[in-house]
């Protein structure tokens, strides 16, 4: 004899309903928790942080109203300029992380690139993957005139290329502001935010909305070298105008009596004399560097982070390496490093150190690929095996996508870095 299937169906549905009613109070918060959690996880290229939601909830009550930053929906509706400055150097490692964690995180943002031409410039072909490109400026570097005002205000100490190097850097940063203002004027609008960042920054997590603080200029803590960490800055148009006018403020600092300033100290002087308040907030990027530094670093030495450190590293120097110093070792090393100089936040396992007194270790490519995952490893290999033809094709695509373009011929850029096969 066959039983009617309805006899089974009814009790089962009833059971499901009962459970549903009883658990609704629990299920809704759980679902919300997991949506939030998975959104965060999926948008994080690398850092898997199971405590993120907990940390997030714990942090809210302690943040004051105007220090809390902005909310994502609001930011997605606003106008954001992302200013990228510097030489291409290791852009095959850093570029894709910038695209994922800044540009794609804020797909409404416009990219402005200001960079001197060299044999690595071809690596910018990767920017064909960027969501919006407003302006690309690639220029033949030329020495800038140095006058007494510059010599009085600035110091060549600790700058690899002396005062000329500082002026080149200031010019690069200020040039980005000029590009932004020209784009605004041509299109009759103004940006709400300017994110100023570096070509050599490697990001291991998304730029979060709390980093946009109304009315203040945001800088990362640490790496302050007697002034303010100038490896990244975020602010509205008026604070950014002060922060990015690095070259044109020198005569002003001169007449205000400042002298012997390094880049960070000049940056601080520039903000304070203009009454721009700054706020420090940790940010998930490090500056990938080929430079060698003694290990362990002395009081005024430079700690070099392993690129695999969980972070946030707030712009500390880094390279892909097998970390030689973790946990207690980091504590010992970092407690001897001068806080007002190269020090960076290290507590709770965020920082692991390389012995960077030699060149990058052999096999660093494999280390890098493992840390960053498939997508970024693929971009690195794409550049490693790039041929002139690929470069030219990609650059033409980038050029088509860029509203403003000022650069040497694409063939010149590609042959400068890649030898014909
Ligand atoms: C130095 O050059 C800057 C332009 O870079 C100019 O604004 C300033 O007036 C000059 N200062 C002196 C003392 O010549
Ligand atoms: C620019 O925008 C303003 C208001 O948004 C408008 O009044 C003005 O006519 C515009 N100018 C041009 C040249 O489109
Ligand atoms: C900054 O504030 C001081 C004191 O309130 C004031 O004297 C000075 O003019 C201000 N400077 C600027 C550039 O606004
Ligand atoms: C490290 O963790 C402890 C305990 O959770 C916390 O009190 C402290 O603020 C953390 N330090 C940093 C720098 O985040």
PDB file of N, CA and C and ligand atoms in Angstrom, residues 185-189, ligand 2:
ATOM      1  N   UNK A 185      38.292  72.354 -14.622  1.00  0.00           N
ATOM      2  CA  UNK A 185      37.939  73.556 -15.360  1.00  0.00           C
ATOM      3  C   UNK A 185      37.319  73.209 -16.713  1.00  0.00           C
ATOM      4  N   UNK A 186      37.953  72.270 -17.415  1.00  0.00           N
ATOM      5  CA  UNK A 186      37.456  71.871 -18.732  1.00  0.00           C
ATOM      6  C   UNK A 186      36.060  71.280 -18.657  1.00  0.00           C
ATOM      7  N   UNK A 187      35.775  70.587 -17.554  1.00  0.00           N
ATOM      8  CA  UNK A 187      34.502  69.882 -17.461  1.00  0.00           C
ATOM      9  C   UNK A 187      33.504  70.530 -16.513  1.00  0.00           C
ATOM     10  N   UNK A 188      33.898  71.695 -16.008  1.00  0.00           N
ATOM     11  CA  UNK A 188      32.991  72.485 -15.178  1.00  0.00           C
ATOM     12  C   UNK A 188      32.418  71.721 -13.981  1.00  0.00           C
ATOM     13  N   UNK A 189      33.301  71.136 -13.191  1.00  0.00           N
ATOM     14  CA  UNK A 189      32.868  70.537 -11.922  1.00  0.00           C
ATOM     15  C   UNK A 189      34.063  70.559 -10.982  1.00  0.00           C
TER      16      UNK A 189
HETATM   17  C1  LIG B   2      29.154  75.428 -15.119  1.00  0.00           C
HETATM   18  O1  LIG B   2      28.258  74.992 -14.129  1.00  0.00           O
HETATM   19  C2  LIG B   2      27.515  76.031 -13.513  1.00  0.00           C
HETATM   20  C3  LIG B   2      26.658  75.451 -12.397  1.00  0.00           C
HETATM   21  O2  LIG B   2      26.943  74.108 -12.136  1.00  0.00           O
HETATM   22  C4  LIG B   2      26.663  76.739 -14.560  1.00  0.00           C
HETATM   23  O3  LIG B   2      25.964  77.797 -13.957  1.00  0.00           O
HETATM   24  C5  LIG B   2      27.562  77.251 -15.671  1.00  0.00           C
HETATM   25  O4  LIG B   2      26.787  77.827 -16.695  1.00  0.00           O
HETATM   26  C6  LIG B   2      28.427  76.140 -16.239  1.00  0.00           C
HETATM   27  N1  LIG B   2      29.375  76.672 -17.201  1.00  0.00           N
HETATM   28  C7  LIG B   2      29.642  76.132 -18.375  1.00  0.00           C
HETATM   29  C8  LIG B   2      30.656  76.790 -19.225  1.00  0.00           C
HETATM   30  O5  LIG B   2      29.084  75.106 -18.758  1.00  0.00           O
END
